[in-house]
Amino acid sequence: MREGEPSRTAFGAATYRAVHQDVDGGRIFRDPLAWRILGLDREATLAEPEATARPRLRVFIAARHRFAEDSLAAAVERGTAQVVVLGAGLDTFAYRNPFAGTRVFEVDFPATGAWKRERLADAGIEVPENVAYVGVDFETDDLVARLAEAGFDDSAPAFFLWLGVVPYLSEEAVTATLRAIASVPGGEVVLDYTNPAHQLRLTAQGDRADLIARVAEVGEPLSDGLETEALHALLAELGFTEVEDLDRPQIRERFLGRPGGTETGGAHLLRARA
């Protein structure tokens, strides 16, 4: 990401979430604030060819939020009262949070966090008193220490939503963040990741090459991806004892009700609890 500038890919992901509400009827994930926080003309945006382009990516983005918030609901049922949104971008959970008694920490690069607060003000979206903003550089900062400065209790369970971030980080930053989450008693995380290009089908390799080129143009290059077996081994080493990992066929079956097929490699949704 370019120094001092908000994340361009965060805006893109938010646009896909908003378009999903109309083009797909929000059938996977409903977000009543998706259009408001964008500040775009709804009809004009939907009329653009880009609005209906890349349906697989749009559905995946909707599915990862549904998976994350379903998992969060289960964690709250077990007594978790701290929610951390890592790389919050224009995520709206904190402003439609249905769980009374929870505290939400939004974590992002300072420039992106400031930009989001401007968007919230422009959209007239009220910031609840239980929301705290934490500026962090995932590549260099101590995540738990920065959270503690904002009132986070590192002795109490917490749920971390980490969506659309891991593919942009180095393996060292991913490992450090997972280690920080595992250090929290009952720490639980939902994240998405992609496999390396050599594990993808040829058509998927083309899609990934297109995405790599587009995000590189805005100064947010993608990493090479993560091997599933290596990631699972790392999670076990760090102390995560419960891991659920959905590949694309499983995502299609769960959220679209369609036969999953035999596709291997590609995008994954993962939940892990320490």
PDB file of C-alpha atoms in Angstrom:
ATOM      1  CA  MET A   1       0.000   0.000   0.000  1.00  0.00           C
ATOM      2  CA  ARG A   2       1.263   3.476  -0.820  1.00  0.00           C
ATOM      3  CA  GLU A   3       2.553   5.411   2.180  1.00  0.00           C
ATOM      4  CA  GLY A   4      -0.049   7.733   3.693  1.00  0.00           C
ATOM      5  CA  GLU A   5      -2.842   6.662   1.323  1.00  0.00           C
ATOM      6  CA  PRO A   6      -5.973   4.641   2.144  1.00  0.00           C
ATOM      7  CA  SER A   7      -6.322   1.148   0.743  1.00  0.00           C
ATOM      8  CA  ARG A   8      -7.707   1.035  -2.798  1.00  0.00           C
ATOM      9  CA  THR A   9      -8.426  -2.677  -2.556  1.00  0.00           C
ATOM     10  CA  ALA A  10     -10.560  -2.034   0.553  1.00  0.00           C
ATOM     11  CA  PHE A  11     -12.789   0.189  -1.586  1.00  0.00           C
ATOM     12  CA  GLY A  12     -12.960  -2.501  -4.270  1.00  0.00           C
ATOM     13  CA  ALA A  13     -13.985  -5.205  -1.793  1.00  0.00           C
ATOM     14  CA  ALA A  14     -16.636  -2.906  -0.314  1.00  0.00           C
ATOM     15  CA  THR A  15     -18.008  -2.293  -3.803  1.00  0.00           C
ATOM     16  CA  TYR A  16     -18.372  -6.025  -4.393  1.00  0.00           C
ATOM     17  CA  ARG A  17     -20.246  -6.343  -1.080  1.00  0.00           C
ATOM     18  CA  ALA A  18     -22.612  -3.556  -2.079  1.00  0.00           C
ATOM     19  CA  VAL A  19     -23.213  -4.891  -5.583  1.00  0.00           C
ATOM     20  CA  HIS A  20     -23.960  -8.328  -4.088  1.00  0.00           C
ATOM     21  CA  GLN A  21     -26.956  -6.765  -2.320  1.00  0.00           C
ATOM     22  CA  ASP A  22     -28.546  -5.977  -5.699  1.00  0.00           C
ATOM     23  CA  VAL A  23     -27.132  -8.281  -8.351  1.00  0.00           C
ATOM     24  CA  ASP A  24     -27.406 -11.375  -6.122  1.00  0.00           C
ATOM     25  CA  GLY A  25     -30.191 -10.086  -3.874  1.00  0.00           C
ATOM     26  CA  GLY A  26     -27.882 -10.360  -0.865  1.00  0.00           C
ATOM     27  CA  ARG A  27     -28.707 -14.065  -0.749  1.00  0.00           C
ATOM     28  CA  ILE A  28     -25.392 -15.006   0.849  1.00  0.00           C
ATOM     29  CA  PHE A  29     -24.640 -11.953   2.992  1.00  0.00           C
ATOM     30  CA  ARG A  30     -26.895  -9.023   3.828  1.00  0.00           C
ATOM     31  CA  ASP A  31     -25.315  -5.671   4.625  1.00  0.00           C
ATOM     32  CA  PRO A  32     -27.754  -2.744   4.907  1.00  0.00           C
ATOM     33  CA  LEU A  33     -24.868  -0.265   5.226  1.00  0.00           C
ATOM     34  CA  ALA A  34     -22.846  -1.462   2.235  1.00  0.00           C
ATOM     35  CA  TRP A  35     -24.015   1.231  -0.178  1.00  0.00           C
ATOM     36  CA  ARG A  36     -24.110   4.046   2.368  1.00  0.00           C
ATOM     37  CA  ILE A  37     -20.471   3.742   3.416  1.00  0.00           C
ATOM     38  CA  LEU A  38     -19.310   3.672  -0.214  1.00  0.00           C
ATOM     39  CA  GLY A  39     -20.829   7.034  -1.068  1.00  0.00           C
ATOM     40  CA  LEU A  40     -21.400   5.962  -4.683  1.00  0.00           C
ATOM     41  CA  ASP A  41     -24.458   6.543  -6.831  1.00  0.00           C
ATOM     42  CA  ARG A  42     -26.184   3.181  -6.651  1.00  0.00           C
ATOM     43  CA  GLU A  43     -27.923   3.207 -10.046  1.00  0.00           C
ATOM     44  CA  ALA A  44     -24.889   4.565 -11.881  1.00  0.00           C
ATOM     45  CA  THR A  45     -22.595   1.990 -10.300  1.00  0.00           C
ATOM     46  CA  LEU A  46     -24.904  -0.910 -11.130  1.00  0.00           C
ATOM     47  CA  ALA A  47     -25.169   0.307 -14.731  1.00  0.00           C
ATOM     48  CA  GLU A  48     -21.416  -0.042 -15.248  1.00  0.00           C
ATOM     49  CA  PRO A  49     -20.201  -3.295 -16.877  1.00  0.00           C
ATOM     50  CA  GLU A  50     -17.731  -3.767 -14.008  1.00  0.00           C
ATOM     51  CA  ALA A  51     -20.658  -4.181 -11.594  1.00  0.00           C
ATOM     52  CA  THR A  52     -21.491  -7.639 -12.899  1.00  0.00           C
ATOM     53  CA  ALA A  53     -17.965  -8.648 -13.873  1.00  0.00           C
ATOM     54  CA  ARG A  54     -16.038 -11.272 -11.882  1.00  0.00           C
ATOM     55  CA  PRO A  55     -19.064 -13.017 -10.288  1.00  0.00           C
ATOM     56  CA  ARG A  56     -16.836 -15.673  -8.685  1.00  0.00           C
ATOM     57  CA  LEU A  57     -14.893 -13.016  -6.798  1.00  0.00           C
ATOM     58  CA  ARG A  58     -18.078 -11.197  -5.788  1.00  0.00           C
ATOM     59  CA  VAL A  59     -19.641 -14.386  -4.422  1.00  0.00           C
ATOM     60  CA  PHE A  60     -16.427 -15.317  -2.616  1.00  0.00           C
ATOM     61  CA  ILE A  61     -16.286 -11.923  -0.892  1.00  0.00           C
ATOM     62  CA  ALA A  62     -19.908 -12.296   0.218  1.00  0.00           C
ATOM     63  CA  ALA A  63     -19.260 -15.850   1.425  1.00  0.00           C
ATOM     64  CA  ARG A  64     -16.221 -14.920   3.490  1.00  0.00           C
ATOM     65  CA  HIS A  65     -18.245 -12.333   5.409  1.00  0.00           C
ATOM     66  CA  ARG A  66     -21.114 -14.757   5.959  1.00  0.00           C
ATOM     67  CA  PHE A  67     -18.708 -17.448   7.153  1.00  0.00           C
ATOM     68  CA  ALA A  68     -16.946 -15.006   9.469  1.00  0.00           C
ATOM     69  CA  GLU A  69     -20.085 -13.559  11.019  1.00  0.00           C
ATOM     70  CA  ASP A  70     -21.727 -16.978  11.441  1.00  0.00           C
ATOM     71  CA  SER A  71     -18.572 -18.129  13.241  1.00  0.00           C
ATOM     72  CA  LEU A  72     -18.572 -14.961  15.334  1.00  0.00           C
ATOM     73  CA  ALA A  73     -22.172 -15.573  16.401  1.00  0.00           C
ATOM     74  CA  ALA A  74     -21.175 -19.023  17.662  1.00  0.00           C
ATOM     75  CA  ALA A  75     -18.224 -17.535  19.565  1.00  0.00           C
ATOM     76  CA  VAL A  76     -20.450 -14.938  21.234  1.00  0.00           C
ATOM     77  CA  GLU A  77     -22.784 -17.766  22.290  1.00  0.00           C
ATOM     78  CA  ARG A  78     -19.780 -19.311  24.053  1.00  0.00           C
ATOM     79  CA  GLY A  79     -19.131 -16.058  25.910  1.00  0.00           C
ATOM     80  CA  THR A  80     -16.661 -14.164  23.725  1.00  0.00           C
ATOM     81  CA  ALA A  81     -17.165 -10.413  24.166  1.00  0.00           C
ATOM     82  CA  GLN A  82     -14.195  -8.918  22.281  1.00  0.00           C
ATOM     83  CA  VAL A  83     -14.263  -8.649  18.486  1.00  0.00           C
ATOM     84  CA  VAL A  84     -11.212  -7.536  16.509  1.00  0.00           C
ATOM     85  CA  VAL A  85     -11.583  -6.627  12.837  1.00  0.00           C
ATOM     86  CA  LEU A  86      -8.107  -6.860  11.324  1.00  0.00           C
ATOM     87  CA  GLY A  87      -7.624  -4.807   8.186  1.00  0.00           C
ATOM     88  CA  ALA A  88     -11.100  -3.365   8.688  1.00  0.00           C
ATOM     89  CA  GLY A  89     -11.204  -1.324   5.485  1.00  0.00           C
ATOM     90  CA  LEU A  90     -14.842  -0.348   4.886  1.00  0.00           C
ATOM     91  CA  ASP A  91     -16.225  -3.325   6.817  1.00  0.00           C
ATOM     92  CA  THR A  92     -19.526  -2.342   8.454  1.00  0.00           C
ATOM     93  CA  PHE A  93     -19.919  -5.006  11.162  1.00  0.00           C
ATOM     94  CA  ALA A  94     -19.141  -2.603  14.018  1.00  0.00           C
ATOM     95  CA  TYR A  95     -22.023  -0.321  12.954  1.00  0.00           C
ATOM     96  CA  ARG A  96     -24.680  -3.039  12.674  1.00  0.00           C
ATOM     97  CA  ASN A  97     -23.371  -5.261  15.483  1.00  0.00           C
ATOM     98  CA  PRO A  98     -26.322  -7.219  16.917  1.00  0.00           C
ATOM     99  CA  PHE A  99     -24.436  -8.531  19.955  1.00  0.00           C
ATOM    100  CA  ALA A 100     -25.049  -6.458  23.074  1.00  0.00           C
ATOM    101  CA  GLY A 101     -22.150  -6.314  25.497  1.00  0.00           C
ATOM    102  CA  THR A 102     -19.416  -6.842  22.908  1.00  0.00           C
ATOM    103  CA  ARG A 103     -16.490  -4.493  22.307  1.00  0.00           C
ATOM    104  CA  VAL A 104     -15.246  -4.034  18.743  1.00  0.00           C
ATOM    105  CA  PHE A 105     -11.682  -3.039  17.825  1.00  0.00           C
ATOM    106  CA  GLU A 106     -11.121  -1.967  14.232  1.00  0.00           C
ATOM    107  CA  VAL A 107      -7.491  -2.407  13.211  1.00  0.00           C
ATOM    108  CA  ASP A 108      -5.979  -0.953  10.049  1.00  0.00           C
ATOM    109  CA  PHE A 109      -3.232   1.215   8.625  1.00  0.00           C
ATOM    110  CA  PRO A 110      -3.687   4.731  10.084  1.00  0.00           C
ATOM    111  CA  ALA A 111      -4.403   6.325   6.686  1.00  0.00           C
ATOM    112  CA  THR A 112      -7.108   3.778   5.893  1.00  0.00           C
ATOM    113  CA  GLY A 113      -8.655   4.159   9.338  1.00  0.00           C
ATOM    114  CA  ALA A 114      -8.804   7.947   9.003  1.00  0.00           C
ATOM    115  CA  TRP A 115     -10.346   7.647   5.540  1.00  0.00           C
ATOM    116  CA  LYS A 116     -12.981   5.264   6.881  1.00  0.00           C
ATOM    117  CA  ARG A 117     -13.970   7.648   9.653  1.00  0.00           C
ATOM    118  CA  GLU A 118     -14.438  10.351   7.019  1.00  0.00           C
ATOM    119  CA  ARG A 119     -16.636   7.991   5.007  1.00  0.00           C
ATOM    120  CA  LEU A 120     -18.717   7.179   8.100  1.00  0.00           C
ATOM    121  CA  ALA A 121     -19.215  10.868   8.863  1.00  0.00           C
ATOM    122  CA  ASP A 122     -20.143  11.680   5.263  1.00  0.00           C
ATOM    123  CA  ALA A 123     -22.634   8.798   5.221  1.00  0.00           C
ATOM    124  CA  GLY A 124     -24.192   9.792   8.531  1.00  0.00           C
ATOM    125  CA  ILE A 125     -23.379   6.402  10.068  1.00  0.00           C
ATOM    126  CA  GLU A 126     -23.140   6.691  13.842  1.00  0.00           C
ATOM    127  CA  VAL A 127     -20.082   5.234  15.563  1.00  0.00           C
ATOM    128  CA  PRO A 128     -21.184   3.241  18.643  1.00  0.00           C
ATOM    129  CA  GLU A 129     -19.441   3.847  21.953  1.00  0.00           C
ATOM    130  CA  ASN A 130     -18.198   0.250  22.024  1.00  0.00           C
ATOM    131  CA  VAL A 131     -15.985   0.752  18.938  1.00  0.00           C
ATOM    132  CA  ALA A 132     -12.270   1.547  19.193  1.00  0.00           C
ATOM    133  CA  TYR A 133      -9.877   2.323  16.331  1.00  0.00           C
ATOM    134  CA  VAL A 134      -6.333   0.954  16.356  1.00  0.00           C
ATOM    135  CA  GLY A 135      -3.658   1.986  13.858  1.00  0.00           C
ATOM    136  CA  VAL A 136      -1.325  -0.914  13.008  1.00  0.00           C
ATOM    137  CA  ASP A 137       1.237  -1.898  10.408  1.00  0.00           C
ATOM    138  CA  PHE A 138       0.958  -5.706  10.289  1.00  0.00           C
ATOM    139  CA  GLU A 139       4.494  -6.022   8.960  1.00  0.00           C
ATOM    140  CA  THR A 140       6.164  -4.221  11.874  1.00  0.00           C
ATOM    141  CA  ASP A 141       3.875  -3.575  14.870  1.00  0.00           C
ATOM    142  CA  ASP A 142       3.143  -5.684  17.958  1.00  0.00           C
ATOM    143  CA  LEU A 143      -0.566  -6.351  17.443  1.00  0.00           C
ATOM    144  CA  VAL A 144      -1.512  -7.287  21.014  1.00  0.00           C
ATOM    145  CA  ALA A 145       0.425  -4.344  22.460  1.00  0.00           C
ATOM    146  CA  ARG A 146      -1.343  -1.906  20.143  1.00  0.00           C
ATOM    147  CA  LEU A 147      -4.712  -3.439  20.991  1.00  0.00           C
ATOM    148  CA  ALA A 148      -3.963  -3.213  24.721  1.00  0.00           C
ATOM    149  CA  GLU A 149      -3.341   0.514  24.336  1.00  0.00           C
ATOM    150  CA  ALA A 150      -6.933   0.787  23.081  1.00  0.00           C
ATOM    151  CA  GLY A 151      -8.396  -1.153  26.015  1.00  0.00           C
ATOM    152  CA  PHE A 152      -8.176  -4.730  24.745  1.00  0.00           C
ATOM    153  CA  ASP A 153      -8.034  -7.372  27.515  1.00  0.00           C
ATOM    154  CA  ASP A 154      -5.465  -9.959  26.452  1.00  0.00           C
ATOM    155  CA  SER A 155      -6.545 -12.278  29.282  1.00  0.00           C
ATOM    156  CA  ALA A 156     -10.092 -12.649  27.908  1.00  0.00           C
ATOM    157  CA  PRO A 157     -11.314 -14.522  24.813  1.00  0.00           C
ATOM    158  CA  ALA A 158     -11.479 -12.635  21.530  1.00  0.00           C
ATOM    159  CA  PHE A 159     -12.689 -13.277  17.998  1.00  0.00           C
ATOM    160  CA  PHE A 160     -10.634 -11.929  15.092  1.00  0.00           C
ATOM    161  CA  LEU A 161     -12.061 -11.256  11.627  1.00  0.00           C
ATOM    162  CA  TRP A 162      -9.147 -11.120   9.195  1.00  0.00           C
ATOM    163  CA  LEU A 163     -10.681 -10.852   5.745  1.00  0.00           C
ATOM    164  CA  GLY A 164      -9.019  -9.833   2.507  1.00  0.00           C
ATOM    165  CA  VAL A 165      -5.678  -9.170   4.199  1.00  0.00           C
ATOM    166  CA  VAL A 166      -3.557 -12.328   4.351  1.00  0.00           C
ATOM    167  CA  PRO A 167      -2.994 -12.487   0.552  1.00  0.00           C
ATOM    168  CA  TYR A 168      -1.187  -9.121   0.741  1.00  0.00           C
ATOM    169  CA  LEU A 169       1.138  -9.937   3.643  1.00  0.00           C
ATOM    170  CA  SER A 170       4.520 -11.598   3.901  1.00  0.00           C
ATOM    171  CA  GLU A 171       4.672 -15.048   5.503  1.00  0.00           C
ATOM    172  CA  GLU A 172       6.525 -13.459   8.423  1.00  0.00           C
ATOM    173  CA  ALA A 173       3.680 -11.005   9.058  1.00  0.00           C
ATOM    174  CA  VAL A 174       1.070 -13.758   8.777  1.00  0.00           C
ATOM    175  CA  THR A 175       2.973 -15.904  11.271  1.00  0.00           C
ATOM    176  CA  ALA A 176       3.433 -13.015  13.722  1.00  0.00           C
ATOM    177  CA  THR A 177      -0.265 -12.136  13.605  1.00  0.00           C
ATOM    178  CA  LEU A 178      -1.379 -15.740  14.098  1.00  0.00           C
ATOM    179  CA  ARG A 179       1.047 -16.042  17.009  1.00  0.00           C
ATOM    180  CA  ALA A 180      -0.483 -12.919  18.563  1.00  0.00           C
ATOM    181  CA  ILE A 181      -3.992 -14.335  18.185  1.00  0.00           C
ATOM    182  CA  ALA A 182      -2.932 -17.679  19.672  1.00  0.00           C
ATOM    183  CA  SER A 183      -1.507 -15.857  22.703  1.00  0.00           C
ATOM    184  CA  VAL A 184      -5.023 -14.740  23.651  1.00  0.00           C
ATOM    185  CA  PRO A 185      -6.846 -17.407  25.717  1.00  0.00           C
ATOM    186  CA  GLY A 186      -9.585 -18.812  23.506  1.00  0.00           C
ATOM    187  CA  GLY A 187      -8.378 -16.693  20.599  1.00  0.00           C
ATOM    188  CA  GLU A 188     -10.308 -17.489  17.424  1.00  0.00           C
ATOM    189  CA  VAL A 189      -9.817 -16.214  13.887  1.00  0.00           C
ATOM    190  CA  VAL A 190     -11.526 -16.398  10.514  1.00  0.00           C
ATOM    191  CA  LEU A 191      -9.339 -15.563   7.528  1.00  0.00           C
ATOM    192  CA  ASP A 192      -9.146 -16.159   3.819  1.00  0.00           C
ATOM    193  CA  TYR A 193      -6.065 -17.192   1.894  1.00  0.00           C
ATOM    194  CA  THR A 194      -5.061 -18.386  -1.550  1.00  0.00           C
ATOM    195  CA  ASN A 195      -2.822 -21.224  -2.644  1.00  0.00           C
ATOM    196  CA  PRO A 196       0.294 -20.555  -4.744  1.00  0.00           C
ATOM    197  CA  ALA A 197      -0.299 -20.138  -8.477  1.00  0.00           C
ATOM    198  CA  HIS A 198       1.272 -23.489  -9.383  1.00  0.00           C
ATOM    199  CA  GLN A 199      -1.523 -25.285  -7.493  1.00  0.00           C
ATOM    200  CA  LEU A 200      -4.284 -23.658  -9.555  1.00  0.00           C
ATOM    201  CA  ARG A 201      -5.996 -24.848 -12.715  1.00  0.00           C
ATOM    202  CA  LEU A 202      -4.917 -23.026 -15.867  1.00  0.00           C
ATOM    203  CA  THR A 203      -8.104 -20.919 -15.985  1.00  0.00           C
ATOM    204  CA  ALA A 204      -7.680 -19.961 -12.334  1.00  0.00           C
ATOM    205  CA  GLN A 205      -4.048 -19.078 -12.992  1.00  0.00           C
ATOM    206  CA  GLY A 206      -5.263 -16.589 -15.599  1.00  0.00           C
ATOM    207  CA  ASP A 207      -7.759 -15.065 -13.153  1.00  0.00           C
ATOM    208  CA  ARG A 208      -5.040 -14.751 -10.517  1.00  0.00           C
ATOM    209  CA  ALA A 209      -2.621 -13.145 -12.966  1.00  0.00           C
ATOM    210  CA  ASP A 210      -5.306 -10.590 -13.840  1.00  0.00           C
ATOM    211  CA  LEU A 211      -5.921  -9.830 -10.156  1.00  0.00           C
ATOM    212  CA  ILE A 212      -2.192  -9.549  -9.428  1.00  0.00           C
ATOM    213  CA  ALA A 213      -1.811  -7.015 -12.229  1.00  0.00           C
ATOM    214  CA  ARG A 214      -4.803  -4.942 -11.115  1.00  0.00           C
ATOM    215  CA  VAL A 215      -3.833  -4.662  -7.450  1.00  0.00           C
ATOM    216  CA  ALA A 216      -0.189  -4.010  -8.290  1.00  0.00           C
ATOM    217  CA  GLU A 217      -1.310  -0.949 -10.252  1.00  0.00           C
ATOM    218  CA  VAL A 218      -2.689   0.587  -7.043  1.00  0.00           C
ATOM    219  CA  GLY A 219       0.418  -0.236  -5.019  1.00  0.00           C
ATOM    220  CA  GLU A 220      -0.935  -3.271  -3.137  1.00  0.00           C
ATOM    221  CA  PRO A 221       0.891  -6.321  -4.529  1.00  0.00           C
ATOM    222  CA  LEU A 222      -0.280  -9.827  -3.685  1.00  0.00           C
ATOM    223  CA  SER A 223       1.972 -12.371  -2.007  1.00  0.00           C
ATOM    224  CA  ASP A 224       2.733 -15.754  -3.574  1.00  0.00           C
ATOM    225  CA  GLY A 225       0.036 -17.562  -1.573  1.00  0.00           C
ATOM    226  CA  LEU A 226       0.140 -20.205   1.156  1.00  0.00           C
ATOM    227  CA  GLU A 227       0.382 -23.983   0.957  1.00  0.00           C
ATOM    228  CA  THR A 228      -2.586 -25.494   2.813  1.00  0.00           C
ATOM    229  CA  GLU A 229      -0.589 -28.244   4.533  1.00  0.00           C
ATOM    230  CA  ALA A 230       2.098 -25.788   5.630  1.00  0.00           C
ATOM    231  CA  LEU A 231      -0.494 -23.370   7.014  1.00  0.00           C
ATOM    232  CA  HIS A 232      -2.236 -26.133   8.965  1.00  0.00           C
ATOM    233  CA  ALA A 233       1.109 -27.251  10.376  1.00  0.00           C
ATOM    234  CA  LEU A 234       1.871 -23.685  11.433  1.00  0.00           C
ATOM    235  CA  LEU A 235      -1.509 -23.365  13.154  1.00  0.00           C
ATOM    236  CA  ALA A 236      -0.887 -26.570  15.097  1.00  0.00           C
ATOM    237  CA  GLU A 237       2.592 -25.394  16.072  1.00  0.00           C
ATOM    238  CA  LEU A 238       1.181 -22.101  17.368  1.00  0.00           C
ATOM    239  CA  GLY A 239      -1.424 -23.860  19.513  1.00  0.00           C
ATOM    240  CA  PHE A 240      -4.597 -23.752  17.427  1.00  0.00           C
ATOM    241  CA  THR A 241      -6.435 -26.977  18.235  1.00  0.00           C
ATOM    242  CA  GLU A 242      -9.578 -26.528  16.138  1.00  0.00           C
ATOM    243  CA  VAL A 243      -9.295 -25.780  12.408  1.00  0.00           C
ATOM    244  CA  GLU A 244     -12.014 -25.617   9.748  1.00  0.00           C
ATOM    245  CA  ASP A 245     -10.823 -24.974   6.190  1.00  0.00           C
ATOM    246  CA  LEU A 246     -13.209 -24.634   3.233  1.00  0.00           C
ATOM    247  CA  ASP A 247     -11.932 -24.779  -0.341  1.00  0.00           C
ATOM    248  CA  ARG A 248     -13.873 -23.420  -3.321  1.00  0.00           C
ATOM    249  CA  PRO A 249     -16.040 -26.523  -3.898  1.00  0.00           C
ATOM    250  CA  GLN A 250     -16.998 -26.580  -0.204  1.00  0.00           C
ATOM    251  CA  ILE A 251     -17.740 -22.845  -0.272  1.00  0.00           C
ATOM    252  CA  ARG A 252     -20.041 -23.303  -3.285  1.00  0.00           C
ATOM    253  CA  GLU A 253     -21.836 -26.194  -1.633  1.00  0.00           C
ATOM    254  CA  ARG A 254     -22.333 -24.434   1.700  1.00  0.00           C
ATOM    255  CA  PHE A 255     -23.322 -20.970   0.508  1.00  0.00           C
ATOM    256  CA  LEU A 256     -24.840 -21.606  -2.915  1.00  0.00           C
ATOM    257  CA  GLY A 257     -26.260 -25.074  -2.364  1.00  0.00           C
ATOM    258  CA  ARG A 258     -24.529 -26.349  -5.489  1.00  0.00           C
ATOM    259  CA  PRO A 259     -22.480 -29.523  -5.923  1.00  0.00           C
ATOM    260  CA  GLY A 260     -18.916 -28.616  -5.079  1.00  0.00           C
ATOM    261  CA  GLY A 261     -17.044 -30.420  -7.848  1.00  0.00           C
ATOM    262  CA  THR A 262     -13.425 -31.536  -7.664  1.00  0.00           C
ATOM    263  CA  GLU A 263     -11.514 -28.272  -8.082  1.00  0.00           C
ATOM    264  CA  THR A 264      -8.316 -28.147  -6.045  1.00  0.00           C
ATOM    265  CA  GLY A 265      -6.257 -25.148  -5.025  1.00  0.00           C
ATOM    266  CA  GLY A 266      -7.381 -21.546  -5.063  1.00  0.00           C
ATOM    267  CA  ALA A 267      -9.171 -19.483  -2.442  1.00  0.00           C
ATOM    268  CA  HIS A 268      -9.943 -20.822   1.034  1.00  0.00           C
ATOM    269  CA  LEU A 269     -11.949 -19.739   4.067  1.00  0.00           C
ATOM    270  CA  LEU A 270     -10.420 -20.834   7.349  1.00  0.00           C
ATOM    271  CA  ARG A 271     -11.496 -20.720  10.987  1.00  0.00           C
ATOM    272  CA  ALA A 272      -9.077 -21.613  13.771  1.00  0.00           C
ATOM    273  CA  ARG A 273      -9.425 -21.558  17.558  1.00  0.00           C
ATOM    274  CA  ALA A 274      -6.615 -21.786  20.087  1.00  0.00           C
TER     275      ALA A 274
END
